[in-house]
Tab-separated table of C-alpha atoms in Angstrom:
chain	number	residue	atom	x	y	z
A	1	UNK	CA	-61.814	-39.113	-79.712
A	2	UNK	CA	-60.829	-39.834	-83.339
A	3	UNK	CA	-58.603	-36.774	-83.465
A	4	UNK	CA	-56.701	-38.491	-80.574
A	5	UNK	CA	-56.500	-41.745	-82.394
A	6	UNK	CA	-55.083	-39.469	-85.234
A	7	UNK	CA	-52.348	-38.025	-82.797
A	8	UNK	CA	-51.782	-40.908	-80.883
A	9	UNK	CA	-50.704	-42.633	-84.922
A	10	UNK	CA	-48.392	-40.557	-85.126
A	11	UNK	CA	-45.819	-41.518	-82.619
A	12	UNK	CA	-44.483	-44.718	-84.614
A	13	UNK	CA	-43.176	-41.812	-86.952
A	14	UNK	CA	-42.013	-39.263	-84.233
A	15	UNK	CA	-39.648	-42.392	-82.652
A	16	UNK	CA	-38.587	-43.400	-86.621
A	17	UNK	CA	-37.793	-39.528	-86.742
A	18	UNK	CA	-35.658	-39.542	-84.021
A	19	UNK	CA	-33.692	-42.575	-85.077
A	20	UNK	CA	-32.803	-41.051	-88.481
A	21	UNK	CA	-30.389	-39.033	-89.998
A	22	UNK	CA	-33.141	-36.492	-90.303
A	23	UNK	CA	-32.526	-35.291	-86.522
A	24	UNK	CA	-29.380	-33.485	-88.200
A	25	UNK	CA	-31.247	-30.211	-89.058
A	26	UNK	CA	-32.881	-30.457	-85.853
A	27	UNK	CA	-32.523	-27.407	-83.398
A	28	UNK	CA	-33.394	-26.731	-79.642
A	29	UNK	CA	-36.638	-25.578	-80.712
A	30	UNK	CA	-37.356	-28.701	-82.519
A	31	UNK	CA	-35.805	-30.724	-79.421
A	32	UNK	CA	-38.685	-29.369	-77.281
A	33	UNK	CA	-41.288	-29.766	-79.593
A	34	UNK	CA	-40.646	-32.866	-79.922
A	35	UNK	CA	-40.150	-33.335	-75.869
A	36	UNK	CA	-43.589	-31.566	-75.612
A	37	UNK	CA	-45.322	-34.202	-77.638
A	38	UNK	CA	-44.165	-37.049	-75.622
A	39	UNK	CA	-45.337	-35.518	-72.823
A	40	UNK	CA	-48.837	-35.292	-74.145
A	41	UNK	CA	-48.786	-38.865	-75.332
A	42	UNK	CA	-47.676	-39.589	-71.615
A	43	UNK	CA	-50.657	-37.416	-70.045
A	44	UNK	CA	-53.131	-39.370	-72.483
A	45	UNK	CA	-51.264	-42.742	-70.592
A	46	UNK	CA	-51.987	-41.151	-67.529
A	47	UNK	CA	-55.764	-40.272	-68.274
A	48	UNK	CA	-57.074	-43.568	-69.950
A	49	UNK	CA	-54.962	-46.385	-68.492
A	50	UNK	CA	-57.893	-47.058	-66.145
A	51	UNK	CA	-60.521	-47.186	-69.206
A	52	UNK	CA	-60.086	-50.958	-70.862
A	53	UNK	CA	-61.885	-50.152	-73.936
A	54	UNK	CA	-60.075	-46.960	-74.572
A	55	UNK	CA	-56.629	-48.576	-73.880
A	56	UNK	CA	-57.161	-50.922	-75.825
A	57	UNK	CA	-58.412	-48.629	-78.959
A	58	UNK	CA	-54.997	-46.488	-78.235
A	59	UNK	CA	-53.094	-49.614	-78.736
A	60	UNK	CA	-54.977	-50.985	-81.829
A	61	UNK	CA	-54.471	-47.620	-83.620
A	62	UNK	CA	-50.649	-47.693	-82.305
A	63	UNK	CA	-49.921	-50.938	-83.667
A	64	UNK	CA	-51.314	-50.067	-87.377
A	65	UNK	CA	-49.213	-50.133	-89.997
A	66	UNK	CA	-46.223	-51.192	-88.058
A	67	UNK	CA	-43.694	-53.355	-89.932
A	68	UNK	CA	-40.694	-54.091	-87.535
A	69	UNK	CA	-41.634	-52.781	-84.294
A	70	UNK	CA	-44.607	-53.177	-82.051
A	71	UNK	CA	-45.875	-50.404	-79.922
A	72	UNK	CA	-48.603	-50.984	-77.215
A	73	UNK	CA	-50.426	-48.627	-74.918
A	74	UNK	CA	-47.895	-48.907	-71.985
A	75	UNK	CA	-45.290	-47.014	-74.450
A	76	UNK	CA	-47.327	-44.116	-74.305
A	77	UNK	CA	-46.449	-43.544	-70.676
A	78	UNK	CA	-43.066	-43.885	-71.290
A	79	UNK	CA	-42.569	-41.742	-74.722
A	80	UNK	CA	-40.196	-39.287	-73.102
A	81	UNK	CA	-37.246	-42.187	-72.298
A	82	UNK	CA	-38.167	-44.092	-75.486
A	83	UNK	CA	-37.463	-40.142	-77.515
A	84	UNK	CA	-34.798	-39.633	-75.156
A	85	UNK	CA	-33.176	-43.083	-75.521
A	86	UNK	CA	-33.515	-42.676	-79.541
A	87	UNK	CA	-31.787	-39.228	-79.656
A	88	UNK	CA	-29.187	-39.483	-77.534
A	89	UNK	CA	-28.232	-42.569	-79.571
A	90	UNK	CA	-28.246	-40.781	-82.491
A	91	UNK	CA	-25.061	-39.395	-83.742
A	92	UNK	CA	-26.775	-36.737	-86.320
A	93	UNK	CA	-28.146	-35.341	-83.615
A	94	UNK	CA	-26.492	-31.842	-83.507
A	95	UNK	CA	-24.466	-30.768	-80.229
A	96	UNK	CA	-26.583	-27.857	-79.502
A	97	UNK	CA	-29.463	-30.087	-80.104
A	98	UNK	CA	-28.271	-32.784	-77.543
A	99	UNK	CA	-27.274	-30.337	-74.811
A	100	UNK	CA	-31.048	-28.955	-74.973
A	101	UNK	CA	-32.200	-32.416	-74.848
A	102	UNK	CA	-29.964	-33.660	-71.886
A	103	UNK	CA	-30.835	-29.898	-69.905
A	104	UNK	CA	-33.972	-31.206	-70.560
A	105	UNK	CA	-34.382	-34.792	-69.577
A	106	UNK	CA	-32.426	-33.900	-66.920
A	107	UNK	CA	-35.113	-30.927	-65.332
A	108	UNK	CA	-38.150	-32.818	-66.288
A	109	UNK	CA	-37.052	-36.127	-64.463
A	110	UNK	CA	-36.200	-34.039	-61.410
A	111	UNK	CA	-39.195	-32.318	-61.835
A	112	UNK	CA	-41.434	-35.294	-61.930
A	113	UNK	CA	-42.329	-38.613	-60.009
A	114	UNK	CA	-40.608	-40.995	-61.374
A	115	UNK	CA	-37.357	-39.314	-61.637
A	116	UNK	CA	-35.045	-42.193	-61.890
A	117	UNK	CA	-35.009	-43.723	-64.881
A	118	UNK	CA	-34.639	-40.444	-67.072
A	119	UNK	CA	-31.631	-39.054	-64.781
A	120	UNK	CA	-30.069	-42.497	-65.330
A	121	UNK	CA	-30.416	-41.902	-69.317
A	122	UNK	CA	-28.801	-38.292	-69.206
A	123	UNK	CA	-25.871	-39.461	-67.192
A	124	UNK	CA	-25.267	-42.629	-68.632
A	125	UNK	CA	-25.359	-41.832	-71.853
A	126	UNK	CA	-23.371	-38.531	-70.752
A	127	UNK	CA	-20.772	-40.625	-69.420
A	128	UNK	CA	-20.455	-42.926	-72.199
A	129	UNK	CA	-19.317	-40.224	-73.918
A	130	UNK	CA	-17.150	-38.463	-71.877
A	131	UNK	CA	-15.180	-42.274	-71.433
A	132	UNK	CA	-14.855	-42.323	-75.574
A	133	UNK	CA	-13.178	-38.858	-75.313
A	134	UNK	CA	-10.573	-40.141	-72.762
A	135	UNK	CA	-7.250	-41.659	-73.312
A	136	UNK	CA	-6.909	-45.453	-73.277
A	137	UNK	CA	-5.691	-46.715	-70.223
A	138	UNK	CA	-3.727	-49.781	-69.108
A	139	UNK	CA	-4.443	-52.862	-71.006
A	140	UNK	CA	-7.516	-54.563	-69.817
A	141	UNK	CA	-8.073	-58.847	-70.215
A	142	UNK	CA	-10.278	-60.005	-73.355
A	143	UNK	CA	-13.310	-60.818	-70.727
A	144	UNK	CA	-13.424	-56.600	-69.719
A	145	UNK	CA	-15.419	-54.582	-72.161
A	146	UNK	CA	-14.134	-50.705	-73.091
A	147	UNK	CA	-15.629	-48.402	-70.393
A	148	UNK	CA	-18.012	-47.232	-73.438
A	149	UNK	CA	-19.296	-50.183	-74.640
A	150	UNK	CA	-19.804	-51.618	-70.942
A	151	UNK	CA	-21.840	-48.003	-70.537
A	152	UNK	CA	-24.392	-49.254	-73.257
A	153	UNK	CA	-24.257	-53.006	-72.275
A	154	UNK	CA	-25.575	-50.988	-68.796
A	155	UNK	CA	-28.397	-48.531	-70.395
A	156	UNK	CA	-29.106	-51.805	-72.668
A	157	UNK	CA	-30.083	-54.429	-69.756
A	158	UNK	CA	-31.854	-51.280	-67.656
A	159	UNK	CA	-34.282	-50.130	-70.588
A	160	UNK	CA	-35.222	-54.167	-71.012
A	161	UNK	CA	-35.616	-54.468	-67.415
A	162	UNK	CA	-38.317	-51.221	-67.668
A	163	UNK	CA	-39.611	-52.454	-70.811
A	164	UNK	CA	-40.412	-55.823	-68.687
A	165	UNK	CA	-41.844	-53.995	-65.572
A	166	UNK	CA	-44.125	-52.417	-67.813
A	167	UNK	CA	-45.115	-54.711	-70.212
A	168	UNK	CA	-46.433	-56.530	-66.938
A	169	UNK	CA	-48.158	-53.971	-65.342
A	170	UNK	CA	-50.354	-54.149	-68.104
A	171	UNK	CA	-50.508	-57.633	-69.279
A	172	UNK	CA	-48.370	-57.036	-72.584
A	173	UNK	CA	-45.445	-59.188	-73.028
A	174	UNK	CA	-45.112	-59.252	-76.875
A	175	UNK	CA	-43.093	-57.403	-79.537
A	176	UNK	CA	-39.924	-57.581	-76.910
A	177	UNK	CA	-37.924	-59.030	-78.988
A	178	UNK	CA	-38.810	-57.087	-81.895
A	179	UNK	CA	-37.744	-53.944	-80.116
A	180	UNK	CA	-34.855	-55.323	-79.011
A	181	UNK	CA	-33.940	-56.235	-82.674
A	182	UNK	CA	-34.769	-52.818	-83.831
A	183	UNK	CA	-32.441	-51.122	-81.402
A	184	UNK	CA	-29.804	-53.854	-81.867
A	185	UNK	CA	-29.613	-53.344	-85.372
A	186	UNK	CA	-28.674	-49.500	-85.650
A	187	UNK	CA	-25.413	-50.283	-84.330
A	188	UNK	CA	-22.518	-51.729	-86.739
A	189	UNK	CA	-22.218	-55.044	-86.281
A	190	UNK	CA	-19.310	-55.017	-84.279
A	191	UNK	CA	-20.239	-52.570	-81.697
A	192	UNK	CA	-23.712	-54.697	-81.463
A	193	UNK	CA	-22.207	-57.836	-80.859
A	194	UNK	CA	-19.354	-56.072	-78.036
A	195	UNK	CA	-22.510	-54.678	-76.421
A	196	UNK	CA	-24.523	-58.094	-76.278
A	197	UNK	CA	-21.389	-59.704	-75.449
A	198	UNK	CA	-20.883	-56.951	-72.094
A	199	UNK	CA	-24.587	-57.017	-71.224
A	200	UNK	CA	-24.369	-61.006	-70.910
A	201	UNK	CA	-21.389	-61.008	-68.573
A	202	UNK	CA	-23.024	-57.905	-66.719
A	203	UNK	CA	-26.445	-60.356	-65.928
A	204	UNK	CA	-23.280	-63.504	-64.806
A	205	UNK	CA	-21.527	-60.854	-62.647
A	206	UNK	CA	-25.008	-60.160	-61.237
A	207	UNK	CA	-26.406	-63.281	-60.604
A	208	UNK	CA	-22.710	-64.243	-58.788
A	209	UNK	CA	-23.425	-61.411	-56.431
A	210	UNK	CA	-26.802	-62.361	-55.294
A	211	UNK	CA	-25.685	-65.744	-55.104
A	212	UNK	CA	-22.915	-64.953	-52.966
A	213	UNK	CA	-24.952	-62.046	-50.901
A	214	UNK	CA	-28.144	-63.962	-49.822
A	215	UNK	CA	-26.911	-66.448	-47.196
A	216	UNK	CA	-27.893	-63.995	-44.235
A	217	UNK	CA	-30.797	-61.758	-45.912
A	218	UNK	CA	-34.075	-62.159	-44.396
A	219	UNK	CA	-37.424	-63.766	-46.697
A	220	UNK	CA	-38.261	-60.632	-48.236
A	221	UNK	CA	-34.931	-60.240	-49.603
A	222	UNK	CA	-34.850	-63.897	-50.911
A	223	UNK	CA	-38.247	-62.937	-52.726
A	224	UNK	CA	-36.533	-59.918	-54.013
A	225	UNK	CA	-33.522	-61.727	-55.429
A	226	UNK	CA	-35.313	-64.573	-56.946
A	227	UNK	CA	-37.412	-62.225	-58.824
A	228	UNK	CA	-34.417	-60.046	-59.593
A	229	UNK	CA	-32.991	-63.369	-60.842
A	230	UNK	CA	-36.235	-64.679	-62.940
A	231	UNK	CA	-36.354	-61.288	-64.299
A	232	UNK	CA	-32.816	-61.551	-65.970
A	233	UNK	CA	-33.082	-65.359	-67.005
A	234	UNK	CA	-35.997	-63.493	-69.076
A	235	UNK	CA	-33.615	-60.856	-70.839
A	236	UNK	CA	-31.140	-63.771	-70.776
A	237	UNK	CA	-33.665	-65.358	-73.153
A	238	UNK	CA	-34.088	-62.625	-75.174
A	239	UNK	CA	-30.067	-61.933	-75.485
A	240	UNK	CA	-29.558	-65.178	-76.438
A	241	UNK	CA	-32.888	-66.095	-78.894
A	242	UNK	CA	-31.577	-62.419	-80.726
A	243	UNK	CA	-27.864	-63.852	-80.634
A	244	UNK	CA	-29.103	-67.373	-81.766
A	245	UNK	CA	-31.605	-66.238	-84.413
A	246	UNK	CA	-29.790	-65.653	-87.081
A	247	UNK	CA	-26.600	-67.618	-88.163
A	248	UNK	CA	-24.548	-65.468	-89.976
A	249	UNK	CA	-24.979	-62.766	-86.657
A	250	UNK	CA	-23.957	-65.327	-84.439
A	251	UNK	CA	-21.140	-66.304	-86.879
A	252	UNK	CA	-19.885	-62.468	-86.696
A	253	UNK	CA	-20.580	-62.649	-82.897
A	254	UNK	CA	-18.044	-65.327	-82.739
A	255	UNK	CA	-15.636	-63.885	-85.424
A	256	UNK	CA	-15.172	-60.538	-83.858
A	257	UNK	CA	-14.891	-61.100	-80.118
A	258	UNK	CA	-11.769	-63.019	-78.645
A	259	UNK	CA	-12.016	-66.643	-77.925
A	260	UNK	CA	-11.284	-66.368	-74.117
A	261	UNK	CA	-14.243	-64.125	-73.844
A	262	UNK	CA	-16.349	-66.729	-75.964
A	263	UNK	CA	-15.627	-69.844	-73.926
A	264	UNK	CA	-16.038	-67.687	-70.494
A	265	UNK	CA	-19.744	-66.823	-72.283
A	266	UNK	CA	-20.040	-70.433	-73.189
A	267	UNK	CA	-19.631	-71.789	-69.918
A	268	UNK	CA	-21.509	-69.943	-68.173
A	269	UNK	CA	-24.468	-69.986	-71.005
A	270	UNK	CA	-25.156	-73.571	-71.688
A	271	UNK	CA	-27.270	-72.296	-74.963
A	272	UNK	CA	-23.911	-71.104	-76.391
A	273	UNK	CA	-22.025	-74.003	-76.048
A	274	UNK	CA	-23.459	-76.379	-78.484
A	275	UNK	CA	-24.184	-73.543	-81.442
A	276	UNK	CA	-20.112	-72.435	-80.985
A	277	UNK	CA	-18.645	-75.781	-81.255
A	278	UNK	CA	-20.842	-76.425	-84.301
A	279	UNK	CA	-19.530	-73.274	-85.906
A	280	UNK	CA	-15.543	-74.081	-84.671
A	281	UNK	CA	-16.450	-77.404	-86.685
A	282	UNK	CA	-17.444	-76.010	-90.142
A	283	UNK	CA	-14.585	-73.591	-89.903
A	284	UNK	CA	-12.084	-76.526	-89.325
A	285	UNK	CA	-13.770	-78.542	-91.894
A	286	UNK	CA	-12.414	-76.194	-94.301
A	287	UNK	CA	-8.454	-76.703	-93.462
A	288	UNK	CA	-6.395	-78.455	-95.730
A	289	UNK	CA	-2.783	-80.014	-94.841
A	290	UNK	CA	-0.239	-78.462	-96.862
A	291	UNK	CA	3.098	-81.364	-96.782
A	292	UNK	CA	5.500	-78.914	-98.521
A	293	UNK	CA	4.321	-76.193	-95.557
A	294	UNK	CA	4.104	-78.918	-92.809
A	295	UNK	CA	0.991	-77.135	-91.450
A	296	UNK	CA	-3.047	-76.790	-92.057
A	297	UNK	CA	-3.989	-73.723	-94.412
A	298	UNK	CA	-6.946	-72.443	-95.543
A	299	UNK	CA	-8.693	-74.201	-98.132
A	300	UNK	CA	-11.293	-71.326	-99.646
A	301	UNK	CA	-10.661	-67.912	-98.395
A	302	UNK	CA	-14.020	-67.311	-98.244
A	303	UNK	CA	-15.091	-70.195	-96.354
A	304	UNK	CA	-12.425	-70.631	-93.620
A	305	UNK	CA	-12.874	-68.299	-91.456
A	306	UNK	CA	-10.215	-69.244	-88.883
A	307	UNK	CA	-6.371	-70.019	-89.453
A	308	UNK	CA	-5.315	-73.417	-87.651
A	309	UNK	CA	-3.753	-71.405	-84.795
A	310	UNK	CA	-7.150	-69.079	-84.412
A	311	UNK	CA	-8.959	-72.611	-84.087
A	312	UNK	CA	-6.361	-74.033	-82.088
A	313	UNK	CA	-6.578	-71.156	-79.511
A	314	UNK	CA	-10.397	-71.415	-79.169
A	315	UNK	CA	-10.317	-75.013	-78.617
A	316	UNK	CA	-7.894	-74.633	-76.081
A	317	UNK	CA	-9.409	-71.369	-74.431
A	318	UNK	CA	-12.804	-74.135	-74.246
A	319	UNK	CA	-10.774	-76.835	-72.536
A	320	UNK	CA	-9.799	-74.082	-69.994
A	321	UNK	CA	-13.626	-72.480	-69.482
A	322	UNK	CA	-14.209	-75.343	-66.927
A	323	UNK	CA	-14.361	-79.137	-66.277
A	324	UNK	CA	-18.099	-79.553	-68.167
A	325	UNK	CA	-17.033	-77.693	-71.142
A	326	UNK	CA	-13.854	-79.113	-71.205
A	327	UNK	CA	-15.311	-82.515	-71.156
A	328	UNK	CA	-17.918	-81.755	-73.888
A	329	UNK	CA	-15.095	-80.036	-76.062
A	330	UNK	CA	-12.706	-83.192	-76.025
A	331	UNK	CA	-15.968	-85.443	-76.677
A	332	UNK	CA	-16.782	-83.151	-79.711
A	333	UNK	CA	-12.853	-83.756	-81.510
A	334	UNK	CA	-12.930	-87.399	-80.749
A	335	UNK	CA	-16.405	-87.669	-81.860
A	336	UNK	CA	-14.999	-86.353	-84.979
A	337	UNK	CA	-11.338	-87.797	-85.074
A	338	UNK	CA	-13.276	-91.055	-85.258
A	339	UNK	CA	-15.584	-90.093	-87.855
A	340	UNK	CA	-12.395	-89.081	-89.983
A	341	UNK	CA	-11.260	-92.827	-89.410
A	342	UNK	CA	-9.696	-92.415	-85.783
A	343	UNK	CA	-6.209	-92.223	-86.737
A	344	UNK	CA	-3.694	-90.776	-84.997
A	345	UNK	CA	-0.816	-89.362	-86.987
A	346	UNK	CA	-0.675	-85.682	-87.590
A	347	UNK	CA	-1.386	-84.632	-90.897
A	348	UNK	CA	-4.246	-86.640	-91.662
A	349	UNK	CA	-7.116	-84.777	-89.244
A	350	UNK	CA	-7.511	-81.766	-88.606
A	351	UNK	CA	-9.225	-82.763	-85.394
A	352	UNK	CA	-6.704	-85.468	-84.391
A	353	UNK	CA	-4.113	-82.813	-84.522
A	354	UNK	CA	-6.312	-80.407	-82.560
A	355	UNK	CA	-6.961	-83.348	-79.803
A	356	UNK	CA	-3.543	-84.059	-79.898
A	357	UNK	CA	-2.605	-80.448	-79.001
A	358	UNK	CA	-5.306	-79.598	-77.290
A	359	UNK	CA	-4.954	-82.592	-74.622
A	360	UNK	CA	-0.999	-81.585	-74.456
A	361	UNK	CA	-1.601	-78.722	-73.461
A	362	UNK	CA	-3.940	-79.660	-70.892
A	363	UNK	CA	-1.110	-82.079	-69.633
A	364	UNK	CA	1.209	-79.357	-69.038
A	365	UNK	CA	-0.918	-77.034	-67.780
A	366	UNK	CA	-1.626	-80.075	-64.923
A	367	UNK	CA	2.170	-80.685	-64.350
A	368	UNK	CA	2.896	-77.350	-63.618
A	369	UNK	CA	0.339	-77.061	-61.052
């Protein structure tokens, strides 16, 4: 048994492996190796997952010496996606090397029971990349993600929903957000926060469809949807406390993604709303009025982040979200009009100027209606 416990150690390294840029001197040889190893870790899943005591000794030795990740028993019947998911996300991976390991996942999940989730990696991720080879098409609004980055956002949301299933079929519900970090955080920033942003309005498109689908369904499909719905207010949750955990990633979250997209996120995400406007406030607080320019600048370079017609157009694209945010947006500038003295000439506020246009705006917007 201890020489299992030694094997069974040894996967934390065999998924850091496969995340590396080591993987780029891997061959097919290696790919199946490695593929042959996960199935063994799998079959030891298989063979002990009715034993308590031994589970629970596979899962003690898996978690030592872990510093960012956790891994529990229920990964070990699922080591082929998690290797899978890791190398096909790797871009060192070698194209010989991938097209063994896609041939691969591809036979064994047709091969085996559950055949499902591992076709659904192959092709997803295949067609993710066959979309970044193609030609841009027509122009698509702020609130539509590229076809590549909405094929992640997908593959994202179904590995958490797995990861969920699993964790409860065993009575494990830790270290979710810890993997979600650790995948999260491979990806440049600005791909990371595109994906997050597409998987968030992927789980709102979703809920609007059951929503609008269950008038005439029968109970058990009302059961089904309301546990398809708790299920995503969960990795909801875990979006959003990832998004929310760290300032200067939610500050880069808002930076890089367009402010229509941000106030459509914001009104349907109530968490959002309070955390943006408090960021749209210390960027504002850092305009100055320039008399000889007739017009707010930036004060320090490195602390606004936003030119007066940036903030002005996420204010506005707020106001437009819908009637609650709208009403908690103008609240916010008068809130802080009055704290600057509540006057109303332009020059003196930055947020009696923004109120001012802000609220015009609204007015002709109403008029022409």
């Amino acid at each position: 048994m201890e020489a299992v416990l030694e094997q069974v150690e040894q996967l934390p390294a065999l998924l850091a492996v496969s995340r590396s840029s080591l993987v780029r001197d891997w061959d097919s040889a290696t790919v199946d190796r490695a593929l042959e190893w996960a199935r063994y870790f799998q079959h030891l899943h298989d063979r002990f997952r009715t034993r308590p005591r031994l589970r629970e000794a596979l899962g003690r030795r898996l978690r030592r010496g872990q510093a960012r990740t956790l891994l529990g028993f229920s990964h070990l019947g699922r080591c082929t996606q998690l290797l899978g998911l890791a190398l096909l996300e790797n871009r060192s991976l070698p194209p010989a090397a991938c097209r063994r390991l896609i041939d691969s996942l591809l036979q064994s999940a047709e091969a085996g029971p559950e055949p499902r989730s591992l076709l659904l990696l192959a092709r997803r991720k295949a067609a993710s990349r066959l979309l970044a080879l193609l030609p841009c098409g027509p122009p698509r609004a702020p609130e539509e993600a590229e076809p590549q980055v909405q094929a992640e956002a997908q593959l994202l949301l179904s590995r958490l929903r797995e990861e969920r299933q699993e964790a409860e079929s065993v009575g494990e519900g830790a270290g979710q957000l810890c993997w979600l970090s650790g995948v999260l955080e491979q990806l440049p920033q600005p791909r990371a926060c595109r994906v997050v942003a597409a998987a968030l309005l992927l789980l709102r498109l979703g809920r609007g469809t059951e929503q609008a689908g269950s008038g005439g369904r029968d109970g058990d499909s009302l059961d089904g949807n309301q546990e398809s719905a708790t299920g995503d207010e969960y990795i909801v949750g875990q979006l959003l406390s990832w998004l929310l955990g760290n300032p200067e990633r939610f500050s880069a979250f808002c930076l890089i993604l367009p402010g229509s997209l941000l106030a459509s996120l914001a009104s349907h995400y109530s968490q959002l709303s309070r955390p943006y406007l408090d960021l749209l406030t210390c960027w504002g607080s850092h305009l100055l009025y320039d008399p000889l320019q007739g017009q707010w600048v930036k004060s320090c370079l490195e602390k606004a982040e936003l030119s007066w017609e940036e903030l002005r157009e996420r204010f506005s694209s707020l106001c437009q979200a819908s009637v609650l945010l709208r009403e908690q947006t103008q609240a916010a500038l008068k809130h802080l009009r009055a704290r600057d003295g509540d006057f109303e000439v332009c020059g003196l506020s930055v947020w009696t100027d923004l109120l001012m246009e802000v609220e015009e705006n609204l007015r002709k917007e109403s008029e022409s209606t």
